[in-house]
Coordinates of C-alpha atoms in Angstrom, one line a residue:
X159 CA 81.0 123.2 91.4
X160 CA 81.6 119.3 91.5
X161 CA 77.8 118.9 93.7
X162 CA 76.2 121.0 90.7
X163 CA 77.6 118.8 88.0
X164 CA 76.2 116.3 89.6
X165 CA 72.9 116.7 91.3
X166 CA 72.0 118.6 88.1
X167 CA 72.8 115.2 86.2
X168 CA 70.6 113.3 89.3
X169 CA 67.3 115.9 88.7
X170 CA 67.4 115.4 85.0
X171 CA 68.4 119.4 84.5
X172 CA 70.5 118.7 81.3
X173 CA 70.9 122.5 80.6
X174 CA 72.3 123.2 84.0
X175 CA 75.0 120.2 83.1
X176 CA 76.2 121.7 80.0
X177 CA 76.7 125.2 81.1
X178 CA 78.4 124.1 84.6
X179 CA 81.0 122.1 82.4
X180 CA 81.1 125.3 80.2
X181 CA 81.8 127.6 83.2
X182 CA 83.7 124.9 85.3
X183 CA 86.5 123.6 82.4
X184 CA 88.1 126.4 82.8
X185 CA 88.7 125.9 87.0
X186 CA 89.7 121.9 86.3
X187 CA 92.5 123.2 84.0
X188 CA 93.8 125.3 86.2
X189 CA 93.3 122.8 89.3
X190 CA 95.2 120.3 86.8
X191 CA 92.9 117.7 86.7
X192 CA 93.8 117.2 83.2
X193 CA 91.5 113.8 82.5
X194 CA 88.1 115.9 83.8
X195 CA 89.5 119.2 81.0
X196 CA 89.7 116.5 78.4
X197 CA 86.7 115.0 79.2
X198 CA 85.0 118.7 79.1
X199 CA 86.5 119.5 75.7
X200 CA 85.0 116.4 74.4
X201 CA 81.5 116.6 75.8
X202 CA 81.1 120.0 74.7
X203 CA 82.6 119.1 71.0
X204 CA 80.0 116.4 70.5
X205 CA 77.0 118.9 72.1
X206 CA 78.1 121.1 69.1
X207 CA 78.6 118.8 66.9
X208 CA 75.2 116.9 67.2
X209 CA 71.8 118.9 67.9
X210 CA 70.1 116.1 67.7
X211 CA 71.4 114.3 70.7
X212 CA 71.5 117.7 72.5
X213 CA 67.8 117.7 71.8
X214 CA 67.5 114.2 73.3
X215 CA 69.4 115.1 76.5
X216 CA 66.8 117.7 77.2
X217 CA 64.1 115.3 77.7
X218 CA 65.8 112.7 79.2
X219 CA 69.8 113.3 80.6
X220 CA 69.5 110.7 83.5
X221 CA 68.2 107.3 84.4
X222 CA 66.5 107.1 87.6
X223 CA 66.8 103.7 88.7
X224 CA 64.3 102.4 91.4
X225 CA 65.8 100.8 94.7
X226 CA 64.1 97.6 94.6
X227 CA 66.4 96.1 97.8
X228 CA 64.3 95.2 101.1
X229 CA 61.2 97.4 99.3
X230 CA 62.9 100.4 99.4
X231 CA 60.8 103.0 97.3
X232 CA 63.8 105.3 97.0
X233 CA 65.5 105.7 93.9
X234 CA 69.2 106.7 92.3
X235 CA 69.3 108.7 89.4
X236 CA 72.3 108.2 86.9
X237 CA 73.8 110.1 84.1
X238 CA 74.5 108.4 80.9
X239 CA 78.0 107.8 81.7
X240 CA 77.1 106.2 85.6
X241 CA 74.3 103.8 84.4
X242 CA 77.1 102.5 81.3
X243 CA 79.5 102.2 84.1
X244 CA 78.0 101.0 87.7
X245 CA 75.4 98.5 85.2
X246 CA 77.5 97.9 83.1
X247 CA 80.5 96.3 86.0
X248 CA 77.2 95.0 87.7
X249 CA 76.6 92.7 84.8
X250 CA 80.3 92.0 84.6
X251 CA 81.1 90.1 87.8
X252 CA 77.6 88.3 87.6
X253 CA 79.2 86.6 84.9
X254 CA 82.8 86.1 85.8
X255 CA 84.1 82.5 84.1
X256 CA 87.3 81.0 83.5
X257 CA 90.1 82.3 82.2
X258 CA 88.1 84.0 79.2
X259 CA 89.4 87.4 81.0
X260 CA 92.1 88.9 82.7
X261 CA 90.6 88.4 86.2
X262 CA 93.7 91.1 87.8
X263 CA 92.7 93.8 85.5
X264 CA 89.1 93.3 85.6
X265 CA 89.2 93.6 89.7
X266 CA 90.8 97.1 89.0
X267 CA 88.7 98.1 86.8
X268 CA 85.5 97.0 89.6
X269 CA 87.6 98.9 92.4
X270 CA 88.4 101.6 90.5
X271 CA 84.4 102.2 89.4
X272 CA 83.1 101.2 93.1
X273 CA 85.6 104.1 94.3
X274 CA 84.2 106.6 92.1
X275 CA 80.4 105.8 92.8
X276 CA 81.2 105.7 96.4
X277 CA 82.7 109.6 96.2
X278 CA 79.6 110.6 94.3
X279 CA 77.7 109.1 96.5
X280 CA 77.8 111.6 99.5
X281 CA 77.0 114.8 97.4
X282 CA 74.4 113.2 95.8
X283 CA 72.5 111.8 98.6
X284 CA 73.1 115.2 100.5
X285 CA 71.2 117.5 98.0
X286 CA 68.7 115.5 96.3
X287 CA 67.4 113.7 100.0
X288 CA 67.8 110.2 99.1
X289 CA 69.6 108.5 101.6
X290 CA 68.9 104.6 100.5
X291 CA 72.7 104.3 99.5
X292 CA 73.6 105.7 103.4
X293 CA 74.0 102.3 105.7
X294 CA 73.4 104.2 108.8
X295 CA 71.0 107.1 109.4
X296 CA 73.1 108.5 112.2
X297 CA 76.1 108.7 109.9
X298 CA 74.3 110.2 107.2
X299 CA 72.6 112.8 109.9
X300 CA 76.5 113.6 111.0
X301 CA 77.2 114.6 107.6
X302 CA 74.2 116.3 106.4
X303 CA 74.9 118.9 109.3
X304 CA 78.6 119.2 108.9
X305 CA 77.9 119.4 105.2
X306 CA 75.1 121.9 105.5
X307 CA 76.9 123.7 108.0
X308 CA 79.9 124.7 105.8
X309 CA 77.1 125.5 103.0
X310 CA 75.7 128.3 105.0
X311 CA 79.2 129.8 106.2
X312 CA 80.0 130.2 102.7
X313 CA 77.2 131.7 101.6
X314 CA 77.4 134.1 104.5
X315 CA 80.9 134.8 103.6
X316 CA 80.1 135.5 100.4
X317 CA 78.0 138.6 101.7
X318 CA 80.3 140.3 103.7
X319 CA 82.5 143.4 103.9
X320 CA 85.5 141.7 105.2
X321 CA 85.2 137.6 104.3
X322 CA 88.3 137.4 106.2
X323 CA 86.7 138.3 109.8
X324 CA 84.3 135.1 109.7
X325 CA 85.0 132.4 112.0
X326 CA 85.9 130.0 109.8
X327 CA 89.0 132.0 108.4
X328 CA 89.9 132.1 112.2
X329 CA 90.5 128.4 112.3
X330 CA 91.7 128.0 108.9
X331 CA 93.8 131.2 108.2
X332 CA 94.5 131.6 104.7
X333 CA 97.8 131.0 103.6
X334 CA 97.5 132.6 100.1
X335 CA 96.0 135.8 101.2
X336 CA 98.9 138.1 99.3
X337 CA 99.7 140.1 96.4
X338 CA 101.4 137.4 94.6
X339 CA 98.2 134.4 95.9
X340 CA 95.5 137.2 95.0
X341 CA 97.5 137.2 91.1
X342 CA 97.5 134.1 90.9
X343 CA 93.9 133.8 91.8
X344 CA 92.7 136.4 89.6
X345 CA 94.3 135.2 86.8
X346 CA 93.8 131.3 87.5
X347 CA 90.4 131.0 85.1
X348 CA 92.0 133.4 81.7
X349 CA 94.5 131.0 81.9
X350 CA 92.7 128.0 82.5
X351 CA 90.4 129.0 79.4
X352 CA 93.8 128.7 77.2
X353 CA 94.7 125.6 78.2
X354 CA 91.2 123.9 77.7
X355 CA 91.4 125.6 74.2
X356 CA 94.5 124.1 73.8
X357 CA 93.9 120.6 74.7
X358 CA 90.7 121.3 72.2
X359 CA 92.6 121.4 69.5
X360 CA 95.1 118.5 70.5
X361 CA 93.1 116.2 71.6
X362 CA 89.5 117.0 69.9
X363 CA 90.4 118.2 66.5
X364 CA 93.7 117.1 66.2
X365 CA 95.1 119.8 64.3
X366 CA 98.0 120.2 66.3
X367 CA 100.6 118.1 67.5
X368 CA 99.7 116.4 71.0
X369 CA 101.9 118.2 73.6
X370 CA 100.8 117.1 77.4
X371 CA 104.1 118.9 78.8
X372 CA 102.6 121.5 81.7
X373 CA 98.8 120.2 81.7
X374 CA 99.5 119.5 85.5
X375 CA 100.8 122.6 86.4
X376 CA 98.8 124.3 89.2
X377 CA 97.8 127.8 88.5
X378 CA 97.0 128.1 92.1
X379 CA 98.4 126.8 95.0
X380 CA 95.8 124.3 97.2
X381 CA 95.6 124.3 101.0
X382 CA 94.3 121.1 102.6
X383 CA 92.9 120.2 106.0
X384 CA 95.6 117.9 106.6
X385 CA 97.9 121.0 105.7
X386 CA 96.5 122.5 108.4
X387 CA 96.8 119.4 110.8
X388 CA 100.4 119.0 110.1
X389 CA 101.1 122.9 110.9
X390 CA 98.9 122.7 114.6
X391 CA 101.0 119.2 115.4
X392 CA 104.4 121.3 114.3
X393 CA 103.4 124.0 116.9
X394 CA 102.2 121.9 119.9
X395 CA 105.5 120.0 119.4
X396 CA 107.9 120.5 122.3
X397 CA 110.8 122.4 121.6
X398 CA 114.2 120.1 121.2
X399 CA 117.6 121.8 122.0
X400 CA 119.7 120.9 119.4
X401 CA 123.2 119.0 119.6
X402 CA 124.8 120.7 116.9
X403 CA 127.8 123.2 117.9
X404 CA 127.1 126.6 116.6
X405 CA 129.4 128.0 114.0
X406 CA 132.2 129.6 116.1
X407 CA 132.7 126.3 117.9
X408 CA 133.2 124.1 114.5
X409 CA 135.7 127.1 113.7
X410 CA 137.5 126.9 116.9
X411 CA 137.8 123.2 116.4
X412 CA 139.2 123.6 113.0
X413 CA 142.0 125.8 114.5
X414 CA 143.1 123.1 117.0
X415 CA 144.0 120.9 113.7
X416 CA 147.7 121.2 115.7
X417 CA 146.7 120.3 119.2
X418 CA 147.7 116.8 120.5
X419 CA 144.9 113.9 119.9
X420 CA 143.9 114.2 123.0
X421 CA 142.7 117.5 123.4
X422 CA 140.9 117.4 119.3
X423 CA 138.7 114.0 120.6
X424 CA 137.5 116.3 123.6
X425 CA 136.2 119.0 121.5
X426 CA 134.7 116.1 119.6
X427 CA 131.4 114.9 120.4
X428 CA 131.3 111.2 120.4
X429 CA 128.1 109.1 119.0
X430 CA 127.0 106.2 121.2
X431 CA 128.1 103.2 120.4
X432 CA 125.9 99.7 121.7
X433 CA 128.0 98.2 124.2
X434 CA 127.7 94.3 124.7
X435 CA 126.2 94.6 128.1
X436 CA 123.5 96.5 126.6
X437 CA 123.0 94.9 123.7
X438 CA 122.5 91.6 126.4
X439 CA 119.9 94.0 127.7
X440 CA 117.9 94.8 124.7
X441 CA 117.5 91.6 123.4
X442 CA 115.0 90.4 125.5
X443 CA 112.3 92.5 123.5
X444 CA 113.0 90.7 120.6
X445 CA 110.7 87.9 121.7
X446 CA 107.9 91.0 121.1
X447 CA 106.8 90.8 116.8
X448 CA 103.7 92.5 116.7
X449 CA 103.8 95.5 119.8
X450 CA 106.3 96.2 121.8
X451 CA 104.3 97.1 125.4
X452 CA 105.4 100.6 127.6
X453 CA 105.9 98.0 130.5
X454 CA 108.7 96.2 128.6
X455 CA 109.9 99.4 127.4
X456 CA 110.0 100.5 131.2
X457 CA 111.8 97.3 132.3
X458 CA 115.1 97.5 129.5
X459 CA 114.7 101.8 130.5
X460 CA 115.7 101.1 134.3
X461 CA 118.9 98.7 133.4
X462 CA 120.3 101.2 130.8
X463 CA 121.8 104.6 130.8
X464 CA 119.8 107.8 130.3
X465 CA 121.4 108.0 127.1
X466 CA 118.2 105.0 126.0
X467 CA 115.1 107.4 125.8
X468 CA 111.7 105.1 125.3
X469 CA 111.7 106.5 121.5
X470 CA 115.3 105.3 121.4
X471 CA 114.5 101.6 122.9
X472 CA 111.6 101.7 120.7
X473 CA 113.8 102.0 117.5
X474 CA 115.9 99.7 118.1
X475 CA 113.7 96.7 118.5
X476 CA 112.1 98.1 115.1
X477 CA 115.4 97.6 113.3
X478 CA 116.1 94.5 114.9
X479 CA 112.9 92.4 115.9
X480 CA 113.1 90.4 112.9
X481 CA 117.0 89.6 113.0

């Protein structure tokens, strides 16, 4: 929905703006992005409020801006909102002087509107061909295909008997594919409409109290790639035999509470404790700062006990490199 908001804004389609935000306010409430539902609510109250400027946004709803660098004959097309702001900072640090300003503050501000252009920028450039704000045509290429790529699985998804047998859910099995997900789901954009009604009247007409207590609540639960990532690299982990003593050993210790010393500290397990001679050893690797290399490593491995694994050598010149 995000592209459509967009590219509709870029083409100049003002009508297909207003009734994406209409359709999609619900979804950003329930996603929890609480500054775009707020932002909805108040678009859509000054639409109503004002006909006039409605009327206006029908014949022109975005600048298109011509891309005068190196001759370029390509252009970028701006909403309102994007020409006020990526202009508007433009004009800004062209005339940065003295200490008129809070330089700290108006740096974040640049950042923080050079972020947001940059995010836009993909989308845009993918649906409406323009590719003069792409630095390399290969790059732009790679993501047009991976881009387009996903476009079509979804659409052929979309078609299907069983969504669930495409490829794509082979690789990416969905994780809220349940009774209690599929509720969730199903009820995601009712209840998003009540909260965008809500923050309406808080924070648009102001006839109730301002309450912000459970606007980021997620009404359903988000997978991402890097979910995904972290769950393969969890598998393809080698299995590690734990030290701990099961439960019937830790109860047969307790019961030797009456034993001599000397038979409790060998049902103990002992931690390792540094010796001298190998902290004599070790040292040596402090003259390493930056990277410790797998030779050096090697070299302390072969004078010490098999109790100092490489992970464990490497550790302790984190903790102590700088001492």
């Amino acid at each position: 929905m995000g592209w459509n908001l967009e590219s509709s804004s870029g083409v100049g389609n003002f009508g297909l703006q207003r009734d994406s935000l209409s359709a999609a306010g619900p979804l950003y409430a329930s996603a929890a992005k609480s500054n775009y539902t707020t932002a909805i609510a108040h678009f859509l109250a000054t639409i109503a409020a004002h006909p006039q400027l409605e009327k206006k946004l029908n014949y022109c709803s975005a600048f298109k801006i011509p891309h005068d660098i190196d001759n370029d004959l390509h252009h970028v097309c701006f909403g309102f909102d994007e020409a006020l702001e990526t202009f508007g900072v433009r004009f800004i640090k062209g005339n940065i002087s003295g200490n008129i300003i809070d330089e700290k503050n108006l740096k974040d501000q640049i950042k923080a509107s050079q972020s947001e252009r940059e995010r836009i920028d993909l989308l845009m450039s993918e649906y409406l061909n323009d590719n003069s704000i792409s630095h390399s045509e290969r790059a732009v290429k790679s993501r047009q295909e991976a881009l387009w790529e996903l476009v079509n699985d979804l659409i052929v998804i979309f078609g299907m008997d069983n969504p669930l047998s495409h490829q794509l859910f082979q690789k990416y099995t969905p994780t809220e594919i349940h009774q209690k997900g599929l509720d969730r789901l199903i009820a995601c954009y009712p209840n998003g409409l009540e909260r965008i009604k809500v923050i309406y009247r808080q924070e648009v007409l102001k006839i109730e109290s301002r309450n912000p207590k459970g606007r980021r609540a997620v009404g359903v639960v988000r997978t991402k790639v890097k979910d995904y990532n972290n769950q393969k690299k969890s598998r393809n982990q080698p299995v590690t035999i734990s030290t701990q003593p099961p439960q019937d050993e830790i109860l047969n210790e307790q019961s030797t509470d009456n034993l001599p010393d000397t038979t409790k500290s060998q049902s103990k397990q002992k931690k390792h404790r540094t010796t001298k001679e190998e902290m004599e050893i070790l040292s040596v690797l402090k003259v390493y700062k930056d990277k410790l290399p797998d030779d050096a490593i090697a070299s302390v491995c072969e004078q010490l006990s098999e109790i100092w694994t490489k992970k464990k050598i490497r550790e302790w010149w984190n903790y102590h490199k700088d001492k």
